[in-house]
mmCIF file of C-alpha atoms and ligand atoms in Angstrom:
data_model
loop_
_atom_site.group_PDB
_atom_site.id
_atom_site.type_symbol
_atom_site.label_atom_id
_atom_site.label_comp_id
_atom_site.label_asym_id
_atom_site.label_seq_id
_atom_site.Cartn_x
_atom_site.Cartn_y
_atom_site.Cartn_z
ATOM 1 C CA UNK A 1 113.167 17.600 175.981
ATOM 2 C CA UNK A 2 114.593 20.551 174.076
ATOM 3 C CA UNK A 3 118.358 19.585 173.120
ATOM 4 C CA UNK A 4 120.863 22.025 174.409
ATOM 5 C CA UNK A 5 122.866 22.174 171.695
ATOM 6 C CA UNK A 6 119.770 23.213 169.629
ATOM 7 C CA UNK A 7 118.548 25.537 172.078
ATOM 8 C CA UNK A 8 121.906 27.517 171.735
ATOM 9 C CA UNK A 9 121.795 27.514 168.145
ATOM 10 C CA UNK A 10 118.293 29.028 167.781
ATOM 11 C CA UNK A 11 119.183 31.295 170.972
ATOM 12 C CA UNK A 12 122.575 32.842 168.948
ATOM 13 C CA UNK A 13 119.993 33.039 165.816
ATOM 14 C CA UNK A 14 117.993 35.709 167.332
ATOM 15 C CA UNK A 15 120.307 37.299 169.125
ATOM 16 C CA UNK A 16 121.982 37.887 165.343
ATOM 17 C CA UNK A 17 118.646 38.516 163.851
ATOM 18 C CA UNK A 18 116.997 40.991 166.526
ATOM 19 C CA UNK A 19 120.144 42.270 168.421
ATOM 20 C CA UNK A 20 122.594 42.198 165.723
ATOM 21 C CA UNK A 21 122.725 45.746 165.004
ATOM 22 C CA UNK A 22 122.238 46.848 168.550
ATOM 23 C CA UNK A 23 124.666 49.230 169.426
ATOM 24 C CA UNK A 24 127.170 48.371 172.340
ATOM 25 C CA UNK A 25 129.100 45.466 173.320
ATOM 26 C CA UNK A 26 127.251 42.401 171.308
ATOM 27 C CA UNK A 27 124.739 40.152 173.441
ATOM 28 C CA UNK A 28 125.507 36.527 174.244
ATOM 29 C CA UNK A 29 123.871 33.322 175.245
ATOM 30 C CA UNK A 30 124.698 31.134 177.957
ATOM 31 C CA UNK A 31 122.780 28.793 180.251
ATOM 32 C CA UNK A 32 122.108 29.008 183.794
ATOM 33 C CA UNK A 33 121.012 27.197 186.535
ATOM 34 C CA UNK A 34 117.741 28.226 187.476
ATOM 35 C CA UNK A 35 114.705 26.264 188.717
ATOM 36 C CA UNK A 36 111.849 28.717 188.871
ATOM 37 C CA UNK A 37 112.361 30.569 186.367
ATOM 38 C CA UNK A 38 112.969 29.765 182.462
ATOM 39 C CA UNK A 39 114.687 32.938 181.378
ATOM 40 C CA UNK A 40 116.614 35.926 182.036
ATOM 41 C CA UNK A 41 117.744 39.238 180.442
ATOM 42 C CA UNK A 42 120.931 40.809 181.983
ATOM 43 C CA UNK A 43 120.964 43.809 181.218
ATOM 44 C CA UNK A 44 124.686 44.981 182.457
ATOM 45 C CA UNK A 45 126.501 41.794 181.135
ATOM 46 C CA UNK A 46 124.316 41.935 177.711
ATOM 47 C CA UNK A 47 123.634 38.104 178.328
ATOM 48 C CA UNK A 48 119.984 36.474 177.790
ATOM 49 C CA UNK A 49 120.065 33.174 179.684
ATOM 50 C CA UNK A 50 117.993 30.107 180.176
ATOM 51 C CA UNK A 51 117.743 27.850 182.491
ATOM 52 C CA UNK A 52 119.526 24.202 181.397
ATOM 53 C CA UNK A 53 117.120 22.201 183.944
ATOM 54 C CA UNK A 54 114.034 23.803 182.527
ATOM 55 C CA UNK A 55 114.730 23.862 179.111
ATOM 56 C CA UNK A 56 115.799 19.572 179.202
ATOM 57 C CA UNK A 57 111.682 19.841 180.018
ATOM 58 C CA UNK A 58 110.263 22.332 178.083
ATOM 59 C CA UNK A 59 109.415 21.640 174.722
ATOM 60 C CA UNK A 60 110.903 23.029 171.798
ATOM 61 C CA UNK A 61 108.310 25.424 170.515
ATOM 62 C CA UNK A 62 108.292 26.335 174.496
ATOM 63 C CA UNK A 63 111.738 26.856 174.957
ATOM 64 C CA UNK A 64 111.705 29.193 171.625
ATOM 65 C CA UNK A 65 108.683 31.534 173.464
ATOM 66 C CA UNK A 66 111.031 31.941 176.258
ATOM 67 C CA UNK A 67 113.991 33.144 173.916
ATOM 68 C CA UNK A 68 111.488 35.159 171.963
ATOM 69 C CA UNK A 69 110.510 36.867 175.706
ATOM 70 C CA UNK A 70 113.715 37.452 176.483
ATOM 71 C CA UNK A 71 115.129 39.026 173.428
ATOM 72 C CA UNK A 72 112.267 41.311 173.271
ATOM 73 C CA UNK A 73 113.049 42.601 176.667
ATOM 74 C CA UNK A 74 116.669 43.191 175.073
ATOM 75 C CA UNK A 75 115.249 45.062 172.587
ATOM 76 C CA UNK A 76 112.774 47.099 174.582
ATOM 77 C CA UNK A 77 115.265 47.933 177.085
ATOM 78 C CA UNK A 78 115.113 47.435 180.733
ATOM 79 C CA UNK A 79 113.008 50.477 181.737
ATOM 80 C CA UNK A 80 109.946 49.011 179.389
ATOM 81 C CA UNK A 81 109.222 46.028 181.945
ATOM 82 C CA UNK A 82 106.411 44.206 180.548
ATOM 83 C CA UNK A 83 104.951 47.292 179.395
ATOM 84 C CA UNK A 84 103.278 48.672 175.591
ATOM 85 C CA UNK A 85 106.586 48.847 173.870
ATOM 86 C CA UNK A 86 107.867 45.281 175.398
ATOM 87 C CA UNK A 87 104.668 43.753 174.463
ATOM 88 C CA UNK A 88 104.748 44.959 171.078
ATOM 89 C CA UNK A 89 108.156 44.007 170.100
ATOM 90 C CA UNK A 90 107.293 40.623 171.436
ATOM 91 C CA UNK A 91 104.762 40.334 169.405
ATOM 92 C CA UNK A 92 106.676 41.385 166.365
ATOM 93 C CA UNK A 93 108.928 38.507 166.714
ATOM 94 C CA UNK A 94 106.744 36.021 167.158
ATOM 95 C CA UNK A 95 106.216 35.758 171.185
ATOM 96 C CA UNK A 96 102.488 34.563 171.706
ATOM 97 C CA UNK A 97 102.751 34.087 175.237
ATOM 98 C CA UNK A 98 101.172 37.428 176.169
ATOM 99 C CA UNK A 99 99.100 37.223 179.106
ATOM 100 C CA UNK A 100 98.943 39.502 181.927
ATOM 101 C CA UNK A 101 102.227 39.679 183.525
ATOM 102 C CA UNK A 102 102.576 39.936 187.108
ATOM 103 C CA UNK A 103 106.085 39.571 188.053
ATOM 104 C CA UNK A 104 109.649 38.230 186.339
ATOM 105 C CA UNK A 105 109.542 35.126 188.582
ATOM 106 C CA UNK A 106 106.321 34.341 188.142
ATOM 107 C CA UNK A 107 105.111 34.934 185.021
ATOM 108 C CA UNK A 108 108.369 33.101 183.323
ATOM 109 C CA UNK A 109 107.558 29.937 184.739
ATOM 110 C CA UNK A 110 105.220 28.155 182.359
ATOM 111 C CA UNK A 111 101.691 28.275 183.400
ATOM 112 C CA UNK A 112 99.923 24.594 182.448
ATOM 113 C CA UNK A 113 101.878 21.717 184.635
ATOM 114 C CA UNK A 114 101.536 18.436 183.705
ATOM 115 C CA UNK A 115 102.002 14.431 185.131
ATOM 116 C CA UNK A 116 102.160 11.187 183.743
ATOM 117 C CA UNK A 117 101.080 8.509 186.053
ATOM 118 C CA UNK A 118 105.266 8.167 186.934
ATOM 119 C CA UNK A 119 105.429 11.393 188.017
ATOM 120 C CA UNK A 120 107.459 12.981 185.255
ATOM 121 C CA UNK A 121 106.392 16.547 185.467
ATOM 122 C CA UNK A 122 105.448 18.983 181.945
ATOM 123 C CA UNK A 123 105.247 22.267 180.617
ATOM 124 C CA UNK A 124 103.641 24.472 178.909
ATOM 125 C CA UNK A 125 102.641 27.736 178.117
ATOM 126 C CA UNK A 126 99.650 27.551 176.491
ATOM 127 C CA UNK A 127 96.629 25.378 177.653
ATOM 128 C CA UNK A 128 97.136 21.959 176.525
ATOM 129 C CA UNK A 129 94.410 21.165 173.749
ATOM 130 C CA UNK A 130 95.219 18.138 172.722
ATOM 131 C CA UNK A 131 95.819 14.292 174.810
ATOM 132 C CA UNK A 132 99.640 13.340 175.464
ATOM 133 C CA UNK A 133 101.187 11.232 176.848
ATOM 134 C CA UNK A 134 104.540 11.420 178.468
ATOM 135 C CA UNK A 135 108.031 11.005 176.110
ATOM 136 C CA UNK A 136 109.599 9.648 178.728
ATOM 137 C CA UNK A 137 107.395 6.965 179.391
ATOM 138 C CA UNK A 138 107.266 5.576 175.713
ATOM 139 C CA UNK A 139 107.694 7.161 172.399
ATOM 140 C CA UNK A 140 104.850 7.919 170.550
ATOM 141 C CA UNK A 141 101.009 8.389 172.246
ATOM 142 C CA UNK A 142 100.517 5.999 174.393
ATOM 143 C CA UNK A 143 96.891 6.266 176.520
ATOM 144 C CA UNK A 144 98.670 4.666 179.489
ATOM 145 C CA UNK A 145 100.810 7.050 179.597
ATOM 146 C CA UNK A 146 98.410 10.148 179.680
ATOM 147 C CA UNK A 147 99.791 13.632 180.746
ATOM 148 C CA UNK A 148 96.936 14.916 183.693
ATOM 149 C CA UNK A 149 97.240 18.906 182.622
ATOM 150 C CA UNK A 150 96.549 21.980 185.778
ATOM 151 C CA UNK A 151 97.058 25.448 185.875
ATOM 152 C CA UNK A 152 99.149 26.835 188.440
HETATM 153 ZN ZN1 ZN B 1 109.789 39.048 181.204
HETATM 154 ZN ZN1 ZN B 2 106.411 9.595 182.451
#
């Protein structure tokens, strides 16, 4: 659901804001083509990436948690993992996604899955509080069109 074009624009935003004055060759933004995973921080090419087919799903403020996460491991550095200094620089910025992490794949995927009675499949990171309904289905809340939330 998150527009590409945006998703660069906010990406190359934070990359100027947080990484700007990191010293080095400067960091880029690109896309990828990942399926499992929503984003990536390469280290040796300087390049934080996310994946196009996820972030078409993902939501906007979702897609922006995943750019925050990614840029903070830029700015922690490679050796901090998802330890004390990653976590608080994520913070910092704004990343709110901080649960226990157990591994790149898996914690980057978005925990809370979700499926309109078509089968359109959801996102999100944080545990749905509120009904919706699917965007693809029809625009604005529609009841017939309710999102069925699980954790995976
Ligand atoms: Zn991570
Ligand atoms: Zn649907």
């Amino acid at each position: 659901m998150a527009d590409p074009a945006r998703v660069r624009v906010w990406a190359e935003a934070l990359i100027r804001m947080h990484l700007g004055d990191a010293p080095g060759a400067p960091w880029t933004f690109g896309f990828d083509h990942a399926k499992r995973r929503a984003g990536l921080c390469d280290y040796t090419n300087r390049r934080i990436t996310v994946s196009r087919y996820l972030s078409a799903k993902f939501d906007d403020d979702e897609i922006h948690q995943v750019l925050l996460h990614e840029v903070a491991h830029a700015m922690a550095g490679s050796r901090a993992g998802h330890g004390p200094r990653w976590k608080e620089i994520a913070a910092e910025i704004g990343y709110v996604g901080g649960r226990t992490h157990t591994g790149e794949i898996a914690h980057e995927r978005a925990p809370w899955v979700g499926r309109c009675p078509a089968g359109h499949e959801h996102f999100r990171f944080r545990r749905p509080t509120r009904e919706s309904s699917c965007a693809k289905c029809a625009r604005g809340f529609s009841r017939a069109h309710l999102i069925a939330w699980s954790r995976r």
